[in-house]
Each structure stands twice: as C-alpha cells, then as structure tokens.
mmCIF file of C-alpha atoms and ligand atoms in Angstrom:
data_model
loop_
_atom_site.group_PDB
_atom_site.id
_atom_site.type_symbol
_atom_site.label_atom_id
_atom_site.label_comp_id
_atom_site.label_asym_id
_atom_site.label_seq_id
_atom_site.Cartn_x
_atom_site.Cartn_y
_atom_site.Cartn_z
ATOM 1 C CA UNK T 1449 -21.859 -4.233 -2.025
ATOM 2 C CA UNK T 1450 -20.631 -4.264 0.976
ATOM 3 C CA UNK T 1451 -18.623 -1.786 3.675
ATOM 4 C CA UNK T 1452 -15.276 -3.418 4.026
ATOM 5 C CA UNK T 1453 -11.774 -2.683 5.518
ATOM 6 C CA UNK T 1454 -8.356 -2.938 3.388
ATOM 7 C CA UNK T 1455 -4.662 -1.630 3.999
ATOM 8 C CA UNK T 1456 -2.778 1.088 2.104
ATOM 9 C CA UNK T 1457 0.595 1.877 2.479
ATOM 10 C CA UNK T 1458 1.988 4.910 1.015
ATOM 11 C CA UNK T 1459 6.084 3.960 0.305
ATOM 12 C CA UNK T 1460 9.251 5.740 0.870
ATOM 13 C CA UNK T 1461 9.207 6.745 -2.368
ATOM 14 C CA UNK T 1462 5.951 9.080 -1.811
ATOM 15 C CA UNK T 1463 6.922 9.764 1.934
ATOM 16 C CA UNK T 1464 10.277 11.156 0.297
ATOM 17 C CA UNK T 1465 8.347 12.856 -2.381
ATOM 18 C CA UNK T 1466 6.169 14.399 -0.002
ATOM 19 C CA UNK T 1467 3.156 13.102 -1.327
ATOM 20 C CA UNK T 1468 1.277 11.697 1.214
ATOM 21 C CA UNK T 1469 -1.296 14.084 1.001
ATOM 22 C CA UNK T 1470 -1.754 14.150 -2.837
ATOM 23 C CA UNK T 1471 -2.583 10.702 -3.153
ATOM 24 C CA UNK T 1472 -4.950 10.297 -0.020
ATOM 25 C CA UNK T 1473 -6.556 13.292 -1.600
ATOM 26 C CA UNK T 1474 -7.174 10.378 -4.676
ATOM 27 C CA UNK T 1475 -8.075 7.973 -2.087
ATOM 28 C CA UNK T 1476 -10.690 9.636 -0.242
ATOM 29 C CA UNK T 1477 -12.182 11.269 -3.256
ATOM 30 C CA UNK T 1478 -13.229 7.999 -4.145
ATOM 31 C CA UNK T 1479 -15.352 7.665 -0.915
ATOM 32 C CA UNK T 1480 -12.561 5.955 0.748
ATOM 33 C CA UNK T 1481 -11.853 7.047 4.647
ATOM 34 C CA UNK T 1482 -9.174 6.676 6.317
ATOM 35 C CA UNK T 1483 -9.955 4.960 9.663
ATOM 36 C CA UNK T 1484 -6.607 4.088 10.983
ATOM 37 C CA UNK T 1485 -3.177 5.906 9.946
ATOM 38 C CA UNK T 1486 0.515 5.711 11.178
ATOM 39 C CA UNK T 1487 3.944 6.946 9.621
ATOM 40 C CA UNK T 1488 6.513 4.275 10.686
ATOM 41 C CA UNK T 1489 9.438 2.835 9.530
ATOM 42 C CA UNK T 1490 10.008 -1.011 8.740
ATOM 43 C CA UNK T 1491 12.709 -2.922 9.727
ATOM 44 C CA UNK T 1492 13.952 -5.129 7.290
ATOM 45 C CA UNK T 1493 12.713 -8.608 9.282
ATOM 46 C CA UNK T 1494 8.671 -6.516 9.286
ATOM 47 C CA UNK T 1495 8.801 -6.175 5.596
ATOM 48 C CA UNK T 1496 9.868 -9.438 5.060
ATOM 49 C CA UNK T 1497 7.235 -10.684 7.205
ATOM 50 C CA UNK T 1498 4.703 -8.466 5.124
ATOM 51 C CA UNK T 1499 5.779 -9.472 1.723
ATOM 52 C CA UNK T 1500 6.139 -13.414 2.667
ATOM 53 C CA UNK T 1501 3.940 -14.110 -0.493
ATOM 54 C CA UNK T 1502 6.762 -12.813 -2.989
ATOM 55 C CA UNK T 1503 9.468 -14.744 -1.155
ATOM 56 C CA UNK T 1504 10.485 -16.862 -4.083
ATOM 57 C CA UNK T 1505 9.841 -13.667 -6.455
ATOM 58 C CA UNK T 1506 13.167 -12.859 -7.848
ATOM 59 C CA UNK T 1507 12.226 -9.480 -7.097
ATOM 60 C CA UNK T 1508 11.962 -10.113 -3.176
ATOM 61 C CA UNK T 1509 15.197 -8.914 -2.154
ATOM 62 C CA UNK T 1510 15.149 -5.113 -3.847
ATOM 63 C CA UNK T 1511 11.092 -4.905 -3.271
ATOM 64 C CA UNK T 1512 11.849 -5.063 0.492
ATOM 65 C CA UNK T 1513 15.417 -2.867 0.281
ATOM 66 C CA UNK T 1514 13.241 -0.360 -1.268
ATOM 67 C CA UNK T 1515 10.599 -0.765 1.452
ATOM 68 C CA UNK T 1516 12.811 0.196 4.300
ATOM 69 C CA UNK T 1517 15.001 2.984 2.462
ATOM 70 C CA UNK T 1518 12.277 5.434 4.148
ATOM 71 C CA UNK T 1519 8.939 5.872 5.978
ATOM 72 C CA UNK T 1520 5.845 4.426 4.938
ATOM 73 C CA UNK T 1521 2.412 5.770 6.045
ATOM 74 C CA UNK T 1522 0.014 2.491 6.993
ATOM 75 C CA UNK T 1523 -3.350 2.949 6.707
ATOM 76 C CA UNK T 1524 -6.576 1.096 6.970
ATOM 77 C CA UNK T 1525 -9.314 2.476 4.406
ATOM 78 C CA UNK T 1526 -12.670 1.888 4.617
ATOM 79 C CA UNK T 1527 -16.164 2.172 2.109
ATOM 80 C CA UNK T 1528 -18.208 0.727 -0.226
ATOM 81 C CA UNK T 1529 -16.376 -2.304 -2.146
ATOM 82 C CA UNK T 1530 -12.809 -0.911 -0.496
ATOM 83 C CA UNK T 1531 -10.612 -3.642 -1.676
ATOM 84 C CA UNK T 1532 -11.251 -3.296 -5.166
ATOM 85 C CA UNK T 1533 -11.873 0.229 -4.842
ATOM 86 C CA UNK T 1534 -8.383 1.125 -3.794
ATOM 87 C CA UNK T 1535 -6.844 -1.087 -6.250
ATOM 88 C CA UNK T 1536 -8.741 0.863 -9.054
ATOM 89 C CA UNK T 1537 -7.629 4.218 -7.357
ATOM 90 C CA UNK T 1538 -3.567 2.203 -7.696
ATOM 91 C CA UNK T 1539 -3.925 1.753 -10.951
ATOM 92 C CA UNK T 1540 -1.925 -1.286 -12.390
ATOM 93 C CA UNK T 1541 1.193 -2.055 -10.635
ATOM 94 C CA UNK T 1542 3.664 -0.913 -13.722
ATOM 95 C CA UNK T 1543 2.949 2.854 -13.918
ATOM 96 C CA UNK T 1544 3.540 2.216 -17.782
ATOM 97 C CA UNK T 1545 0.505 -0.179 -17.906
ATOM 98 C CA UNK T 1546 -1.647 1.881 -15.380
ATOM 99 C CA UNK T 1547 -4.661 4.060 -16.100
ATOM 100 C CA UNK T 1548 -4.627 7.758 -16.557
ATOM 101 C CA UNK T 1549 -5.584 9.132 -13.174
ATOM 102 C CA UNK T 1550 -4.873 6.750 -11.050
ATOM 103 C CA UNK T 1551 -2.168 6.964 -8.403
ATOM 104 C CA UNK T 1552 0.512 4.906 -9.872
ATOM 105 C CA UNK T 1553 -0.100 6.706 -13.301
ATOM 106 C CA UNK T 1554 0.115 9.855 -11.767
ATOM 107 C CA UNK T 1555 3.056 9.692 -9.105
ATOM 108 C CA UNK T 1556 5.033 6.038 -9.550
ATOM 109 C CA UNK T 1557 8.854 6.378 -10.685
ATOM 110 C CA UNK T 1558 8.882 2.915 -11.570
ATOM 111 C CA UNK T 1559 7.758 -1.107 -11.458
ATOM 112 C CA UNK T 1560 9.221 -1.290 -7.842
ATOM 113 C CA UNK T 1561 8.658 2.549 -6.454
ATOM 114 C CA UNK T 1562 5.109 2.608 -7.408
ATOM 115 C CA UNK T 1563 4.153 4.701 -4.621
ATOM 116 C CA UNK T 1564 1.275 2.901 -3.031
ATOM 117 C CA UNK T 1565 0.188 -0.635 -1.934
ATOM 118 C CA UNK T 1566 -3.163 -2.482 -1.447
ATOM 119 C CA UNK T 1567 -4.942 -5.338 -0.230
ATOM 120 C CA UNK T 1568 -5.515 -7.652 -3.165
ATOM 121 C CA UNK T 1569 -8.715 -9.873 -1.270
ATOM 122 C CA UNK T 1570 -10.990 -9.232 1.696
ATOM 123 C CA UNK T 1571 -9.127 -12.328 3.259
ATOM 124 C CA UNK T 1572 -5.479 -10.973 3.005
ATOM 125 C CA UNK T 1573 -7.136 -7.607 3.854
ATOM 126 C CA UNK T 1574 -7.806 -8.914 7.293
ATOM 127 C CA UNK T 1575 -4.274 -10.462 7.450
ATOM 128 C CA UNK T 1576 -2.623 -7.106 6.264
ATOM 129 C CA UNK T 1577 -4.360 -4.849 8.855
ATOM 130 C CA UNK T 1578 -3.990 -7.195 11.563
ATOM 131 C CA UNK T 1579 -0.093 -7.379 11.128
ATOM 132 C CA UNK T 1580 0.422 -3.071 11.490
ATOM 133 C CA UNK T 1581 -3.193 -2.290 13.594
ATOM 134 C CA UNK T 1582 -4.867 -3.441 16.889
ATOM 135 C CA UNK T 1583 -8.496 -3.441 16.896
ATOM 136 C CA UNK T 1584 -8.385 -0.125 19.426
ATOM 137 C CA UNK T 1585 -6.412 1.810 16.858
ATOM 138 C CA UNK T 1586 -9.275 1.648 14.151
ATOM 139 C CA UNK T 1587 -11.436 4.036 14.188
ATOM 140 C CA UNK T 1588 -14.352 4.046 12.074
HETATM 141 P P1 ADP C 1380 0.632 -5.073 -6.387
HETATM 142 O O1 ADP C 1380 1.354 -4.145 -5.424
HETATM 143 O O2 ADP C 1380 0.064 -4.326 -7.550
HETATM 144 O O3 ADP C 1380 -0.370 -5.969 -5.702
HETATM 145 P P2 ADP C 1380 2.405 -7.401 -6.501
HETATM 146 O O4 ADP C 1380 1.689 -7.893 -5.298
HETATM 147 O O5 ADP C 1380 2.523 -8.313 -7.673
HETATM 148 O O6 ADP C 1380 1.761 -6.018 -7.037
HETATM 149 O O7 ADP C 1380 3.887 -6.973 -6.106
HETATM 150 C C1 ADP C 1380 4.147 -6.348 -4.873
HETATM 151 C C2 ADP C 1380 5.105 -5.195 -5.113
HETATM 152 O O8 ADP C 1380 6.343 -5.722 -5.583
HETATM 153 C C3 ADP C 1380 4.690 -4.207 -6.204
HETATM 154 O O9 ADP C 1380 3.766 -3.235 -5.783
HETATM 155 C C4 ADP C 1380 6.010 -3.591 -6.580
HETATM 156 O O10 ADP C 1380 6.452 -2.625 -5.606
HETATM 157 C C5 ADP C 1380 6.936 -4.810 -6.502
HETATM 158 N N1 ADP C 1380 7.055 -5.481 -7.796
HETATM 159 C C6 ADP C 1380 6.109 -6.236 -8.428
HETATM 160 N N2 ADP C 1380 6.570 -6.727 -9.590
HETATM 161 C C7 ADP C 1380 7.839 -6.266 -9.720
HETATM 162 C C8 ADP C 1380 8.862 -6.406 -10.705
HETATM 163 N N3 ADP C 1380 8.646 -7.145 -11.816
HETATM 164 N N4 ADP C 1380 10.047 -5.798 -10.490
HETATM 165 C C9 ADP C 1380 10.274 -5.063 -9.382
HETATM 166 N N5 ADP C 1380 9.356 -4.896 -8.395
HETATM 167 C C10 ADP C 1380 8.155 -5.479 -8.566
HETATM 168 MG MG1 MG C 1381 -0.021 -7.392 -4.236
#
C-alpha cells in the first residue's frame, strides 16, 4: 500500500456542534495526519462547483444549502491507503446504515448532515484537494 493524499471536510453541522476536534481525534487515531487544514466558509457558487458530480441528484439543491449554512474545516489527510482509510473512519453515508464507531455512526444527525466528507478515489482525491489547497499550503 501506498502513502496517499485525500480531502476531508468536517460540515457545518460538526463546526456548529463543536466537534471538530472529536472526530479528527477518530481520524488521526487511525494513522491519518493532517497535512493541510483551513476553517472557511463556502459560498454557494464553491459548493456547487465542489459537488458538480450530484448535479442531477435530486438531492443537489438542500446538500449544498446545508453546506453553506456554516463553516466547514478542509483538510488534506495523509497515510497508508488514506482514501479508503478515511472512508472506513466515515462510516457509510446514512448514519442508520453506518458502522459502530465510525464518525457518521457516532456524530451524524442525519442522511444529509452526516458530519464529514471524503475523497471517494485517488483520482478525485487529487481533484478535491486541488480545488481548496495550493501545493505551498500542504505540509507533509
Ligand atoms: P458520500 O459523502 O458518502 O461519498 P455521496 O457522494 O453519495 O456520499 O453524497 C454526497 C453527500 O450528499 C453525502 O455525504 C450527504 O451529505 C448528501 N447525500 C447523499 N445522499 C443523500 C440523500 N439521499 N438525501 C440527502 N442528502 C444526501
Ligand atoms: Mg461522495
């Protein structure tokens, strides 16, 4: 396996929770570091631009609404198998389907506000950390 580089976002619903810190304490207990990190908040034409793929999800509209009701931490993790690694740390993305431990079982209040989001291949990885991150602002 291989060292590799994916993006996290922690959403407003864990920003407004306060729970940054509880679920990057998940994160990096998996062997996950966290090599680039900023608290921002998206207008709605950015999150659009980020969740392009769902466009024609009839979802789209509320997924981004939610995505700009608060700050979001962005975050570029890096390890051992990363990708898949922080999508086992997620946990499925309906909290009622995910595993016990994981972050969405743990702190998700729904489908939609399921606290975190990650990379889903090492291609859109690249894509994802290039749209919020310069190459100066990763430190690994
Ligand atoms: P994941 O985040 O697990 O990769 P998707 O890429 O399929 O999941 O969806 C992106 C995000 O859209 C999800 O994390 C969630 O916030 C939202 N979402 C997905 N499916 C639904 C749904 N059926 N209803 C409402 N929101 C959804
Ligand atoms: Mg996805």
């Amino acid at each position: 396996m291989a060292t590799e580089r994916t993006l996290s976002i922690l959403k407003p619903d864990a920003t407004r929770r306060n729970l940054t810190g509880k679920i990057n304490t998940l994160l990096e207990g998996a062997g996950l570091r966290i090599v680039a990190q900023k608290r921002i908040q998206l207008s709605r034409a950015q999150a659009e631009g980020f969740y392009a793929v769902h466009r024609e999800r009839p979802f789209f509209n509320d997924l981004v609404t939610f995505m700009i009701s608060g700050p979001v931490v962005v975050q570029v993790l890096e390890g051992e198998n990363a990708v898949q690694k922080n999508r086992d740390v997620m946990g499925a993305t309906n909290p009622a389907n995910a595993a016990e431990g994981t972050i969405r079982k743990t702190f998700a209040e729904s489908i939609e506000a399921n606290s975190a989001h990650g990379s889903d291949s090492l291609e859109n990885a690249a894509i994802e950390i290039a749209y919020f991150f310069s190459g100066i602002e990763i430190v690994g």
